[in-house]
PDB file of C-alpha atoms in Angstrom:
ATOM      1  CA  PRO A   1      23.848   4.237 -13.716  1.00  0.00           C
ATOM      2  CA  GLU A   2      25.385   0.866 -14.248  1.00  0.00           C
ATOM      3  CA  PRO A   3      23.093  -2.179 -14.310  1.00  0.00           C
ATOM      4  CA  ARG A   4      22.439  -3.323 -10.738  1.00  0.00           C
ATOM      5  CA  PRO A   5      23.515  -6.829  -9.841  1.00  0.00           C
ATOM      6  CA  PRO A   6      21.028  -9.064  -8.026  1.00  0.00           C
ATOM      7  CA  GLY A   7      21.307  -8.558  -4.275  1.00  0.00           C
ATOM      8  CA  ALA A   8      22.668  -4.998  -4.599  1.00  0.00           C
ATOM      9  CA  ALA A   9      21.932  -2.551  -1.785  1.00  0.00           C
ATOM     10  CA  ALA A  10      18.544  -0.821  -1.724  1.00  0.00           C
ATOM     11  CA  LEU A  11      18.128   2.220  -3.962  1.00  0.00           C
ATOM     12  CA  SER A  12      18.376   5.555  -2.188  1.00  0.00           C
ATOM     13  CA  ILE A  13      15.753   8.147  -3.112  1.00  0.00           C
ATOM     14  CA  GLY A  14      18.313   9.836  -5.375  1.00  0.00           C
ATOM     15  CA  GLU A  15      19.307   6.589  -7.091  1.00  0.00           C
ATOM     16  CA  PHE A  16      15.641   5.716  -7.533  1.00  0.00           C
ATOM     17  CA  ALA A  17      14.965   9.123  -9.110  1.00  0.00           C
ATOM     18  CA  VAL A  18      17.804   8.725 -11.609  1.00  0.00           C
ATOM     19  CA  ALA A  19      16.774   5.160 -12.472  1.00  0.00           C
ATOM     20  CA  VAL A  20      13.154   6.214 -13.055  1.00  0.00           C
ATOM     21  CA  ALA A  21      14.261   9.159 -15.206  1.00  0.00           C
ATOM     22  CA  LEU A  22      16.393   6.896 -17.400  1.00  0.00           C
ATOM     23  CA  LEU A  23      13.613   4.321 -17.780  1.00  0.00           C
ATOM     24  CA  ARG A  24      11.054   7.049 -18.510  1.00  0.00           C
ATOM     25  CA  ARG A  25      13.273   8.652 -21.146  1.00  0.00           C
ATOM     26  CA  ARG A  26      14.123   5.338 -22.779  1.00  0.00           C
ATOM     27  CA  HIS A  27      10.438   4.556 -23.317  1.00  0.00           C
ATOM     28  CA  GLY A  28       8.977   8.033 -23.882  1.00  0.00           C
ATOM     29  CA  GLY A  29       6.937   8.285 -20.714  1.00  0.00           C
ATOM     30  CA  TRP A  30       6.000  10.789 -18.047  1.00  0.00           C
ATOM     31  CA  VAL A  31       5.307  10.717 -14.311  1.00  0.00           C
ATOM     32  CA  THR A  32       1.715  11.056 -13.124  1.00  0.00           C
ATOM     33  CA  SER A  33       2.331  10.427  -9.413  1.00  0.00           C
ATOM     34  CA  TRP A  34       5.361  10.192  -7.138  1.00  0.00           C
ATOM     35  CA  GLY A  35       5.667  10.996  -3.430  1.00  0.00           C
ATOM     36  CA  ARG A  36       2.487  10.948  -1.362  1.00  0.00           C
ATOM     37  CA  THR A  37       1.276  11.252   2.194  1.00  0.00           C
ATOM     38  CA  ASP A  38      -0.426   8.220   3.710  1.00  0.00           C
ATOM     39  CA  GLN A  39      -3.751  10.056   3.500  1.00  0.00           C
ATOM     40  CA  HIS A  40      -3.395  10.893  -0.188  1.00  0.00           C
ATOM     41  CA  SER A  41      -2.247   7.382  -1.037  1.00  0.00           C
ATOM     42  CA  VAL A  42      -5.414   5.978   0.544  1.00  0.00           C
ATOM     43  CA  GLU A  43      -7.570   8.624  -1.187  1.00  0.00           C
ATOM     44  CA  VAL A  44      -6.288   7.591  -4.637  1.00  0.00           C
ATOM     45  CA  GLY A  45      -6.660   3.858  -4.064  1.00  0.00           C
ATOM     46  CA  GLY A  46      -3.301   2.965  -2.554  1.00  0.00           C
ATOM     47  CA  PHE A  47      -2.587   2.277   1.089  1.00  0.00           C
ATOM     48  CA  ALA A  48      -0.722   3.858   3.982  1.00  0.00           C
ATOM     49  CA  SER A  49       3.019   3.131   3.965  1.00  0.00           C
ATOM     50  CA  ASP A  50       3.057   2.076   0.307  1.00  0.00           C
ATOM     51  CA  PRO A  51       6.117   2.773  -1.906  1.00  0.00           C
ATOM     52  CA  HIS A  52       4.787   6.226  -2.896  1.00  0.00           C
ATOM     53  CA  THR A  53       4.887   7.305   0.759  1.00  0.00           C
ATOM     54  CA  TRP A  54       8.571   6.328   0.854  1.00  0.00           C
ATOM     55  CA  ASP A  55       9.244   8.389  -2.318  1.00  0.00           C
ATOM     56  CA  ARG A  56      10.073   5.071  -3.970  1.00  0.00           C
ATOM     57  CA  GLY A  57       6.856   4.625  -5.947  1.00  0.00           C
ATOM     58  CA  VAL A  58       6.146   6.287  -9.292  1.00  0.00           C
ATOM     59  CA  ASP A  59       3.304   5.944 -11.757  1.00  0.00           C
ATOM     60  CA  LEU A  60       4.137   6.379 -15.444  1.00  0.00           C
ATOM     61  CA  LEU A  61       2.211   6.769 -18.675  1.00  0.00           C
ATOM     62  CA  PHE A  62       3.597   6.451 -22.213  1.00  0.00           C
ATOM     63  CA  HIS A  63       2.662   7.976 -25.565  1.00  0.00           C
ATOM     64  CA  VAL A  64       2.939   4.480 -27.023  1.00  0.00           C
ATOM     65  CA  PRO A  65       2.614   1.802 -24.349  1.00  0.00           C
ATOM     66  CA  PRO A  66       5.789  -0.284 -24.431  1.00  0.00           C
ATOM     67  CA  ASP A  67       5.861  -4.052 -24.482  1.00  0.00           C
ATOM     68  CA  LEU A  68       5.458  -4.965 -20.804  1.00  0.00           C
ATOM     69  CA  GLY A  69       8.165  -7.639 -20.885  1.00  0.00           C
ATOM     70  CA  THR A  70      10.684  -5.256 -22.442  1.00  0.00           C
ATOM     71  CA  LEU A  71       9.790  -2.506 -19.970  1.00  0.00           C
ATOM     72  CA  GLN A  72      10.169  -4.910 -17.034  1.00  0.00           C
ATOM     73  CA  GLN A  73      13.501  -6.186 -18.325  1.00  0.00           C
ATOM     74  CA  ASP A  74      14.841  -2.663 -18.821  1.00  0.00           C
ATOM     75  CA  ALA A  75      13.569  -1.664 -15.362  1.00  0.00           C
ATOM     76  CA  ALA A  76      15.298  -4.620 -13.726  1.00  0.00           C
ATOM     77  CA  GLU A  77      18.626  -3.397 -15.135  1.00  0.00           C
ATOM     78  CA  PHE A  78      18.171  -0.295 -12.961  1.00  0.00           C
ATOM     79  CA  GLY A  79      16.971  -2.200  -9.881  1.00  0.00           C
ATOM     80  CA  LEU A  80      13.319  -1.410 -10.560  1.00  0.00           C
ATOM     81  CA  ARG A  81      10.112  -3.436 -10.743  1.00  0.00           C
ATOM     82  CA  VAL A  82       7.250  -2.446 -13.057  1.00  0.00           C
ATOM     83  CA  ILE A  83       3.664  -3.438 -12.325  1.00  0.00           C
ATOM     84  CA  LYS A  84       0.983  -2.806 -14.966  1.00  0.00           C
ATOM     85  CA  GLU A  85      -2.063  -1.800 -12.982  1.00  0.00           C
ATOM     86  CA  THR A  86      -4.989  -3.097 -14.999  1.00  0.00           C
ATOM     87  CA  GLU A  87      -7.649  -1.166 -13.052  1.00  0.00           C
ATOM     88  CA  LYS A  88      -5.743   2.086 -13.668  1.00  0.00           C
ATOM     89  CA  PRO A  89      -4.227   3.244 -16.935  1.00  0.00           C
ATOM     90  CA  HIS A  90      -0.635   3.412 -15.713  1.00  0.00           C
ATOM     91  CA  TYR A  91       2.502   1.494 -14.895  1.00  0.00           C
ATOM     92  CA  HIS A  92       3.671   1.500 -11.284  1.00  0.00           C
ATOM     93  CA  VAL A  93       7.450   1.520 -10.715  1.00  0.00           C
ATOM     94  CA  GLN A  94       9.241   0.792  -7.434  1.00  0.00           C
ATOM     95  CA  PRO A  95      12.563  -0.660  -6.284  1.00  0.00           C
ATOM     96  CA  ILE A  96      12.783  -4.339  -7.121  1.00  0.00           C
ATOM     97  CA  ASP A  97      13.430  -5.171  -3.466  1.00  0.00           C
ATOM     98  CA  PHE A  98      10.654  -3.062  -1.922  1.00  0.00           C
ATOM     99  CA  PRO A  99       8.530  -5.343   0.289  1.00  0.00           C
ATOM    100  CA  ALA A 100       4.852  -5.997  -0.446  1.00  0.00           C
ATOM    101  CA  GLY A 101       2.180  -4.451   1.747  1.00  0.00           C
ATOM    102  CA  PRO A 102       2.484  -1.620   4.255  1.00  0.00           C
ATOM    103  CA  VAL A 103       6.166  -1.010   5.025  1.00  0.00           C
ATOM    104  CA  THR A 104       7.419   0.532   8.253  1.00  0.00           C
ATOM    105  CA  ARG A 105      11.148  -0.276   7.739  1.00  0.00           C
ATOM    106  CA  TYR A 106      13.159  -0.128   4.532  1.00  0.00           C
ATOM    107  CA  ASP A 107      16.841   0.359   3.725  1.00  0.00           C
ATOM    108  CA  GLY A 108      17.749   0.700   7.390  1.00  0.00           C
ATOM    109  CA  SER A 109      15.171   3.456   7.992  1.00  0.00           C
ATOM    110  CA  GLU A 110      12.010   3.427  10.059  1.00  0.00           C
ATOM    111  CA  LYS A 111       8.989   5.313   8.704  1.00  0.00           C
ATOM    112  CA  THR A 112       8.175   8.072  11.185  1.00  0.00           C
ATOM    113  CA  TRP A 113       6.113  10.308   8.897  1.00  0.00           C
ATOM    114  CA  ALA A 114       2.578  10.086   7.570  1.00  0.00           C
TER     115      ALA A 114
END
């Protein structure tokens, strides 16, 4: 996809998937976690209604960990935010505009699933 301008509309699940795939390929990584139920998210140290439960949260690992600044800059081009989770050996990726904390509404949708 084309670089996303600031203030662009929220990424659909499909757009998010393509953006993650391109970022992952560019940096030689693989997905360790994607969509989750609320229960599973809590069980693995996340929280209910986190980005994974919206299918907009992905955890990545890399054969050679990339420079965090470069990875974040490349991610931003696709409308993504990368968070290096220091307590876990992975990089969390989500839409750049996904709100912090438990989310019950995003991109015009209300979360009605667990």
